[in-house]
Amino acid sequence: MPADSTSTVASASSAVRSAYASVSDVAPVPVTGWGRTAATATRLVRPRTYEEAAAAVRACGARGGIARGLGRAYGDAAQNAGGAAFDMTGLDRIHAIDADGGTVLCDAGVSLHRLMQVLLPLGWFVPVTPGTRYVTVGGAIGADIHGKNHHVSGSFTRHVRALELLTADGEIRTVARGTPLFDATAGGMGLTGIVLAATVRLQPVETSLMSVDTERAKDLDDLMARITATDHRYRYSVAWIDLLARGTSLGRSVLTRGDHAPVEALPARARRDPLAFRPARFPAAPSLVPEGLLGRTTVGLFNELWYRKAPRARAGELQRISAFFHPLDGVPHWNRLYGRGGFVQYQFVVGYGQEGALRRIVSRISRRRCPSFLAVLKRFGEGDPGWLSFPVPGWTLALDLPASLPGLGAFLDELDEEVAAAGGRVYLAKDARLRPELLAAMYPRLDEFRELRAELDPAGVFTSDLSRRLGL
C-alpha cells in the first residue's frame, strides 16, 4: 500500500473536509465521452490526495459520483448527469519501480504515456495497451482494456497483482486478484469504487522499436484463415478492414503483426540509444470541421488508397512503438474530425464457431455503406475473470461511425440482437446506446455484479450515466 494511504479515511483533516464539503456548489459543466455525443452536465472535482478523494465521495450528494481519467471512454461511462465526476489525474505519482522483478506501483491517475516515458529507458513496457496511450491506470482497470496482444497476454487486469480501492463506506481496501471484489472491479466501469493505486506486472523489452510484418488479405475469409494459421507466431496482431468493400472483396484487409525488436535487429545508429521513446506529434485537428467530412465518399477514397498502398507482403519493418500502437495519438483532438455531431464507436465480440455471424454482420455493414475508416478486427484469447470484462475467446470487430448517419441507432440495435443471439457481447467502455434488456444475455455474471455492488454500495454512491441507462 502506498505510504500515504490508510485503512480508513475517517480521520481526514478539517481543511480537507472543508474543501470538499459542498461538491454541490461546484458549477456543472458539459461532459462527454471521446465520441462527443450525449453531453450531460457534471460537477468535476479533482482530488490530489487519497483523503481529498474520500472527502469528495462523502460530499458528492444524492446523484453520486464516478471516477474519470483522461476522458477516452467513447460513450457515457465517465459522466454523471447532475452529479459529480472525480478527475483522478491529480493522483499521478509513481511510488515504486522494481526494475529487476518488473513491477510498478503507481497511482491510478498515472497515464500509460507517462509509464512508457519512465519505464522504457529501464527496459520495461506496459503489459497491455489499447489504441491510445492516453488512458490512466485506473481507467485501464475499470474498463479492463485489451490490446493487439490479447491472444497472448489477455487483458490489463491479468497483470494487476493488487489494487487500492476507495469504497462507498470511506475505507481504502487492498484488493488482491482472485477475490470477488477484484473480479467485480476488473471491467466494472468504476462502479465498485475508486481505484487509487495498483501494482502492475510489466513486459521486458530490449528496444523501443517494433519488428512488423504486413500483408494484404483479399477478403474476410482469407483474413481469418491467415490469422488462424499464423497468429501464434506473433505477440501483437491486428487487421484494418475495409467495411465499404463488397462482392468478392467483402472484408478485404491489411493485416499487421509484430513483436518488440531485439537490439541485434536495429541498425548501428539506433543501437546507440535503443530504448529512446520519441513519439511523433502533428498539428491538432481544427476545432471546427465541416459536417460530413468523414462520409461515404471520403472514407471510400481513403479505404481504397490505404488498401492499395499496403504491401502484399513485407517482413521485419522497424517501427516506433508509438507508430505501431498509437498512430492517432500523434494528432491531438483527432475526434473533432467527425464534426459537432461526434461519432459512435461500436465494438463487439463473437466466439469461435460463430464466424457465420461475423460474416453476416460485416455484410450488413457493407450493404448499408457505413463509412468507417477506423475498423479493426482482432482475435481474443482466453478471457479473464472480470465479471463485466469484455474479452472472451473469439473475434472482435471495432468500427467508428458518424453519429449523424440516418437510422444509425436502429441499425446498431439490429446488430446488437445478432451479436446477442450468437452469444457475443458489446464493449461497455465504448457503448453509448445499448438497450438494457440485452445486457444480461451478453454478460451472464451480471446478477453477481449487481448483488455485490448492492452490498458494497447500498446507497448507490458510485453511479454514472452508463450505469443508470443500463441498470448496472
XYZ file of N, CA and C in Angstrom, residues 45-48 68-71 86-93 108-111 136:
63
model
N -14.635 17.359 -9.997
C -13.847 17.596 -8.789
C -12.519 16.877 -8.964
N -11.414 17.538 -8.599
C -10.081 16.970 -8.858
C -9.304 16.801 -7.555
N -9.477 15.676 -6.873
C -8.704 15.446 -5.644
C -7.237 15.210 -5.948
N -6.377 15.577 -4.982
C -4.935 15.400 -5.155
C -4.329 14.463 -4.105
N -13.173 9.541 -13.137
C -12.912 9.901 -14.531
C -11.421 10.102 -14.688
N -10.855 9.586 -15.780
C -9.438 9.757 -16.036
C -9.193 10.782 -17.114
N -8.702 10.344 -18.261
C -8.376 11.254 -19.359
C -9.485 11.353 -20.394
N -10.654 10.826 -20.077
C -11.827 11.026 -20.928
C -11.809 10.243 -22.221
N -15.127 12.469 -10.487
C -13.874 12.697 -9.786
C -12.719 12.559 -10.769
N -12.128 13.687 -11.119
C -10.998 13.726 -12.050
C -9.763 13.204 -11.321
N -9.371 11.977 -11.627
C -8.314 11.322 -10.868
C -6.917 11.619 -11.390
N -6.793 12.494 -12.377
C -5.469 12.782 -12.932
C -4.582 13.560 -11.977
N -5.169 14.100 -10.884
C -4.352 14.751 -9.861
C -3.595 13.768 -8.997
N -4.001 12.515 -9.017
C -3.296 11.453 -8.296
C -2.415 10.726 -9.316
N -1.203 11.187 -9.475
C -0.380 10.712 -10.593
C 1.055 10.398 -10.174
N 1.208 9.830 -8.979
C 2.544 9.507 -8.502
C 2.922 8.069 -8.854
N -3.580 5.633 -9.550
C -4.487 5.311 -10.652
C -4.558 6.406 -11.695
N -4.152 7.634 -11.344
C -4.211 8.723 -12.297
C -3.016 8.808 -13.216
N -2.043 7.926 -13.050
C -0.884 7.891 -13.942
C -1.317 7.355 -15.299
N -0.892 8.011 -16.366
C -1.264 7.567 -17.715
C -0.295 6.509 -18.226
N -5.585 6.319 -18.203
C -4.977 6.163 -16.886
C -4.987 4.703 -16.466
